[in-house]
Short mmCIF file of C-alpha atoms in Angstrom, two decimals:
data_model
loop_
_atom_site.label_atom_id
_atom_site.label_comp_id
_atom_site.label_asym_id
_atom_site.label_seq_id
_atom_site.Cartn_x
_atom_site.Cartn_y
_atom_site.Cartn_z
CA THR A 1 9.99 2.32 -50.51
CA ALA A 2 9.30 4.99 -47.94
CA LEU A 3 11.21 2.97 -45.36
CA ASP A 4 14.25 2.60 -47.61
CA ASN A 5 14.17 6.32 -48.32
CA ARG A 6 14.21 7.14 -44.61
CA LEU A 7 17.13 4.80 -43.97
CA LEU A 8 18.98 6.22 -46.97
CA ASN A 9 18.61 9.75 -45.64
CA LEU A 10 19.85 8.68 -42.22
CA GLU A 11 22.84 7.07 -43.93
CA LEU A 12 23.61 10.44 -45.58
CA VAL A 13 23.63 12.14 -42.16
CA LYS A 14 25.80 9.35 -40.76
CA ARG A 15 28.35 9.80 -43.56
CA GLY A 16 28.36 13.59 -43.19
CA LEU A 17 26.84 14.08 -46.64
CA ALA A 18 23.81 15.79 -45.09
CA GLU A 19 23.67 17.90 -41.93
CA ALA A 20 20.27 16.71 -40.78
CA VAL A 21 16.99 15.11 -41.79
CA LEU A 22 13.58 16.13 -40.47
CA PHE A 23 10.71 13.73 -39.84
CA GLY A 24 7.07 14.72 -39.42
CA PRO A 25 4.53 13.36 -36.91
CA ASP A 26 3.78 10.54 -39.38
CA ALA A 27 7.51 9.57 -39.22
CA ASP A 28 7.99 10.41 -42.90
CA ILE A 29 10.66 12.80 -44.18
CA VAL A 30 9.59 16.43 -44.58
CA SER A 31 11.31 19.57 -45.81
CA VAL A 32 13.09 21.58 -43.12
CA SER A 33 12.57 24.88 -44.93
CA ASP A 34 8.86 24.25 -45.52
CA VAL A 35 7.94 22.96 -42.06
CA LEU A 36 10.08 25.27 -39.95
CA PHE A 37 9.74 28.41 -42.06
CA ASN A 38 9.45 31.33 -39.62
CA LYS A 39 8.01 29.07 -36.93
CA PRO A 40 8.83 29.63 -33.25
CA LEU A 41 10.55 26.51 -31.89
CA LEU A 42 10.95 24.61 -28.64
CA VAL A 43 13.88 22.22 -29.09
CA ASP A 44 14.60 19.19 -26.91
CA ARG A 45 17.86 17.33 -27.56
CA GLY A 46 18.16 13.82 -26.18
CA GLU A 47 18.95 10.19 -26.75
CA PHE A 48 15.31 9.05 -26.49
CA ARG A 49 16.05 5.30 -26.30
CA PRO A 50 13.20 5.45 -25.40
CA ILE A 51 11.62 8.79 -24.55
CA THR A 52 10.54 8.96 -20.89
CA LEU A 53 7.88 10.86 -18.99
CA THR A 54 10.60 13.30 -17.93
CA HIS A 55 10.86 14.60 -21.49
CA THR A 56 7.10 15.05 -21.88
CA GLN A 57 7.09 16.98 -18.61
CA LEU A 58 9.97 19.13 -19.88
CA ILE A 59 8.07 19.92 -23.07
CA GLN A 60 5.01 20.92 -21.06
CA ARG A 61 7.05 23.20 -18.79
CA GLY A 62 8.79 24.67 -21.83
CA LEU A 63 5.46 25.40 -23.50
CA GLU A 64 4.34 27.17 -20.32
CA GLN A 65 7.52 29.27 -20.11
CA PHE A 66 7.85 30.18 -23.79
CA PRO A 67 4.96 32.70 -24.01
CA LYS A 68 6.29 34.47 -20.90
CA ASP A 69 9.57 35.15 -22.68
CA PHE A 70 8.06 35.67 -26.14
CA PRO A 71 4.46 36.88 -25.62
CA SER A 72 3.81 37.71 -29.28
CA ALA A 73 5.47 34.65 -30.85
CA GLY A 74 2.56 32.21 -30.62
CA THR A 75 2.76 28.54 -29.68
CA PRO A 76 6.14 27.07 -30.65
CA LEU A 77 6.55 23.96 -32.76
CA VAL A 78 8.03 21.21 -30.60
CA LEU A 79 11.15 19.69 -32.13
CA PHE A 80 12.90 16.63 -30.73
CA GLU A 81 16.53 16.48 -31.87
CA ILE A 82 18.86 13.49 -31.83
CA THR A 83 22.50 13.88 -32.80
CA MET A 84 24.56 11.12 -34.37
CA GLN A 85 27.74 13.03 -33.56
CA ASN A 86 28.30 11.41 -30.15
CA LEU A 87 28.64 8.02 -31.86
CA MET A 88 30.60 9.18 -34.90
CA GLY A 89 33.84 7.29 -35.43
CA LYS A 90 32.97 4.56 -32.93
CA GLY A 91 31.28 2.22 -35.38
CA GLU A 92 28.17 2.25 -33.21
CA ILE A 93 25.72 4.00 -35.47
CA ASP A 94 22.76 1.88 -36.52
CA GLU A 95 20.41 3.76 -38.84
CA ARG A 96 17.51 1.44 -38.00
CA ASP A 97 17.95 2.17 -34.30
CA PHE A 98 17.67 5.89 -35.06
CA LEU A 99 14.58 5.24 -37.17
CA ASP A 100 13.04 3.27 -34.28
CA ARG A 101 13.53 6.32 -32.07
CA VAL A 102 12.00 8.59 -34.71
CA VAL A 103 8.89 6.39 -35.00
CA THR A 104 8.51 6.33 -31.20
CA LEU A 105 8.81 10.11 -30.89
CA ALA A 106 6.53 10.75 -33.85
CA ALA A 107 3.84 8.74 -32.07
CA LEU A 108 3.61 11.69 -29.66
CA GLY A 109 2.63 13.97 -32.53
CA HIS A 110 5.85 15.98 -32.83
CA HIS A 111 8.61 16.53 -35.36
CA VAL A 112 12.02 14.86 -35.02
CA LEU A 113 15.36 16.13 -36.36
CA VAL A 114 18.25 13.68 -36.67
CA SER A 115 21.48 15.64 -37.09
CA ASN A 116 25.25 15.38 -37.06
CA PHE A 117 25.68 18.50 -34.88
CA PHE A 118 27.76 18.03 -31.75
CA LEU A 119 27.48 21.59 -30.40
CA PHE A 120 24.35 23.58 -29.66
CA TYR A 121 25.48 26.65 -31.59
CA GLN A 122 25.80 24.48 -34.71
CA LEU A 123 22.24 23.23 -34.27
CA LYS A 124 20.92 26.74 -33.69
CA ARG A 125 22.73 28.09 -36.75
CA PHE A 126 21.18 25.34 -38.89
CA LEU A 127 17.66 26.06 -37.58
CA ARG A 128 18.10 29.80 -38.14
CA ARG A 129 18.35 29.18 -41.87
CA ALA A 130 14.69 28.19 -41.78
CA THR A 131 13.26 30.45 -39.09
CA LYS A 132 14.00 33.84 -37.56
CA ALA A 133 11.21 33.42 -35.00
CA PRO A 134 11.92 32.98 -31.26
CA MET A 135 13.48 29.72 -30.14
CA GLY A 136 13.81 27.98 -26.80
CA ILE A 137 16.39 25.21 -26.37
CA LEU A 138 16.15 22.78 -23.45
CA ILE A 139 19.34 21.65 -21.71
CA LYS A 140 20.05 19.67 -18.55
CA ALA A 141 21.34 21.98 -15.82
CA ALA A 142 24.01 19.35 -15.23
CA HIS A 143 25.24 19.84 -18.82
CA LEU A 144 26.01 23.55 -18.41
CA GLU A 145 29.54 22.57 -17.37
CA LEU A 146 30.01 20.81 -20.72
CA LEU A 147 28.49 23.76 -22.57
CA PHE A 148 31.06 26.09 -20.98
CA ASP A 149 33.99 23.76 -21.65
CA GLN A 150 36.32 25.94 -23.72
CA SER A 151 38.01 22.92 -25.33
CA HIS A 152 34.92 22.42 -27.51
CA TYR A 153 35.48 25.75 -29.28
CA LYS A 154 39.16 25.60 -30.23
CA ASP A 155 38.29 25.66 -33.93
CA LEU A 156 36.63 29.08 -33.57
CA ASP A 157 38.78 32.20 -33.76
CA GLY A 158 36.76 33.76 -30.95
CA GLY A 159 36.60 30.56 -28.92
CA LEU A 160 33.83 30.22 -26.35
CA LEU A 161 32.67 33.84 -26.74
CA GLU A 162 32.16 33.39 -30.47
CA ALA A 163 30.22 30.17 -29.87
CA PHE A 164 27.89 31.83 -27.37
CA GLY A 165 27.48 34.81 -29.65
CA LYS A 166 26.20 32.39 -32.28
CA LEU A 167 24.05 30.45 -29.81
CA LEU A 168 22.28 33.12 -27.76
CA ASP A 169 20.51 36.31 -28.79
CA GLN A 170 17.35 38.21 -27.91
CA ASP A 171 15.25 35.67 -29.78
CA THR A 172 16.93 32.56 -28.39
CA ARG A 173 16.69 31.26 -24.82
CA LEU A 174 18.47 28.35 -23.19
CA TYR A 175 16.15 26.68 -20.67
CA ALA A 176 18.09 24.74 -18.03
CA TYR A 177 15.94 22.01 -16.55
CA PRO A 178 16.55 20.38 -13.18
CA GLN A 179 17.91 16.87 -12.82
CA LYS A 180 15.99 15.89 -9.71
CA THR A 181 16.51 12.84 -7.50
CA ASP A 182 15.48 12.03 -3.93
CA GLU A 183 18.87 13.31 -2.75
CA GLN A 184 19.40 16.47 -4.80
CA CYS A 185 18.13 18.80 -7.50
CA LEU A 186 20.56 20.49 -9.86
CA LEU A 187 19.55 23.92 -11.21
CA ALA A 188 21.42 26.46 -13.32
CA GLU A 189 22.78 27.92 -10.06
CA SER A 190 24.39 24.55 -9.32
CA PHE A 191 26.94 25.35 -12.03
CA ALA A 192 29.64 27.46 -10.40
CA PRO A 193 32.37 28.40 -12.89
CA THR A 194 35.41 30.29 -11.67
CA GLY A 195 37.57 33.07 -13.07
CA PRO A 196 36.52 34.82 -16.30
CA LEU A 197 33.94 32.12 -17.08
CA LYS A 198 31.95 33.15 -14.02
CA LYS A 199 31.48 36.64 -15.46
CA VAL A 200 30.36 35.22 -18.80
CA PHE A 201 27.88 32.85 -17.15
CA ASP A 202 26.59 35.58 -14.81
CA TYR A 203 25.96 37.85 -17.80
CA PHE A 204 23.80 35.27 -19.56
CA ARG A 205 21.93 34.51 -16.33
CA GLU A 206 21.31 38.17 -15.52
CA THR A 207 20.06 38.90 -19.03
CA ASN A 208 17.82 35.80 -18.77
CA LEU A 209 19.30 34.26 -21.92
CA ILE A 210 20.03 31.22 -19.75
CA SER A 211 17.21 30.58 -17.30
CA ASN A 212 15.77 27.84 -15.14
CA LEU A 213 12.72 26.01 -16.39
CA LYS A 214 10.74 26.56 -13.19
CA GLY A 215 11.98 25.14 -9.90
CA CYS A 216 12.53 21.70 -8.48
CA GLU A 217 9.10 21.62 -6.88
CA ASN A 218 7.53 21.62 -10.35
CA PHE A 219 9.31 18.47 -11.52
CA ASP A 220 9.08 14.80 -10.74
CA ASN A 221 12.26 12.79 -10.25
CA PHE A 222 14.32 12.51 -13.41
CA ILE A 223 13.80 9.30 -15.40
CA HIS A 224 16.77 8.32 -17.55
CA SER A 225 16.23 6.49 -20.83
CA GLU A 226 18.77 3.88 -19.72
CA GLU A 227 16.64 3.00 -16.69
CA ALA A 228 13.56 2.34 -18.81
CA ARG A 229 15.58 0.48 -21.45
CA GLU A 230 17.21 -1.78 -18.87
CA LYS A 231 13.86 -2.72 -17.37
CA LEU A 232 12.47 -3.34 -20.84
CA ARG A 233 15.36 -5.66 -21.71
CA LYS A 234 14.92 -7.58 -18.46
CA GLY A 235 11.21 -8.04 -19.11
CA ASP A 236 10.27 -5.88 -16.10
CA PRO A 237 6.84 -4.41 -16.99
CA SER A 238 7.41 -1.37 -14.74
CA TRP A 239 9.17 0.31 -17.70
CA GLU A 240 5.72 1.08 -19.07
CA LYS A 241 5.13 3.51 -16.19
CA MET A 242 8.29 5.42 -17.16
CA VAL A 243 7.38 6.01 -20.82
CA PRO A 244 4.51 8.00 -22.45
CA GLU A 245 1.50 5.84 -23.30
CA ALA A 246 1.65 6.46 -27.06
CA ALA A 247 5.32 5.48 -27.12
CA VAL A 248 4.66 2.35 -25.04
CA ALA A 249 2.15 1.15 -27.65
CA VAL A 250 4.68 1.58 -30.49
CA ILE A 251 7.53 -0.05 -28.56
CA LYS A 252 5.42 -3.08 -27.65
CA SER A 253 3.90 -3.56 -31.10
CA ARG A 254 7.30 -3.32 -32.84
CA GLY A 255 9.42 -4.99 -30.15
CA LEU A 256 11.84 -2.05 -29.97
CA PHE A 257 14.91 -1.33 -27.79
CA LYS A 258 15.49 -4.92 -26.70
#
């Protein structure tokens, strides 16, 4: 059946026999090369258990920023990406849980990529096989420190510089989005590396390859998936105000994330 086929493909990604599988807005498997061929992309990586209103706001801000950076590219295809890599080797991967997330995201009318890529440059390299068009990748400003952690790139001869050479170019932007609370708002400038890393970071900021996705005043407070999931599990109906309407309908009808 179609359902079995989807779970089988997710199992292949889990076992490392496939790098990724792409789902369309109907939550069925589609061809990466056909769907993404020379399409401009706006990529949002997340856990999405479940998706929250923060992510839909990020997508909207990204769609507003994209034509300013790439005026001739056209409207980008929105791509949600979920990596299995964070759970690899921990025995925590449940293919059905990933499929539940896919179905919830697809309800918003977008494509979903489930991958085994841990690092952003690996994801970008995979997507570049299908499209040479401009690409914007969303990242939490708070995660810039992890992105610039040199220990992630020990397997590369050129280390961190090689990784960033593969990640960023004139047709690829990294959009850092603020993690806003009542107490603080973290922007790209909140990341303050020292030594040689500061010069590398400053270069990417000054060339606008890493930029802020508007300022704090343009964002509501950040809603974490865990917050919504915890309320859902406790039977607190206020979770519905934290999640997009279309996703709420799917979650309630299927009894997901409990």
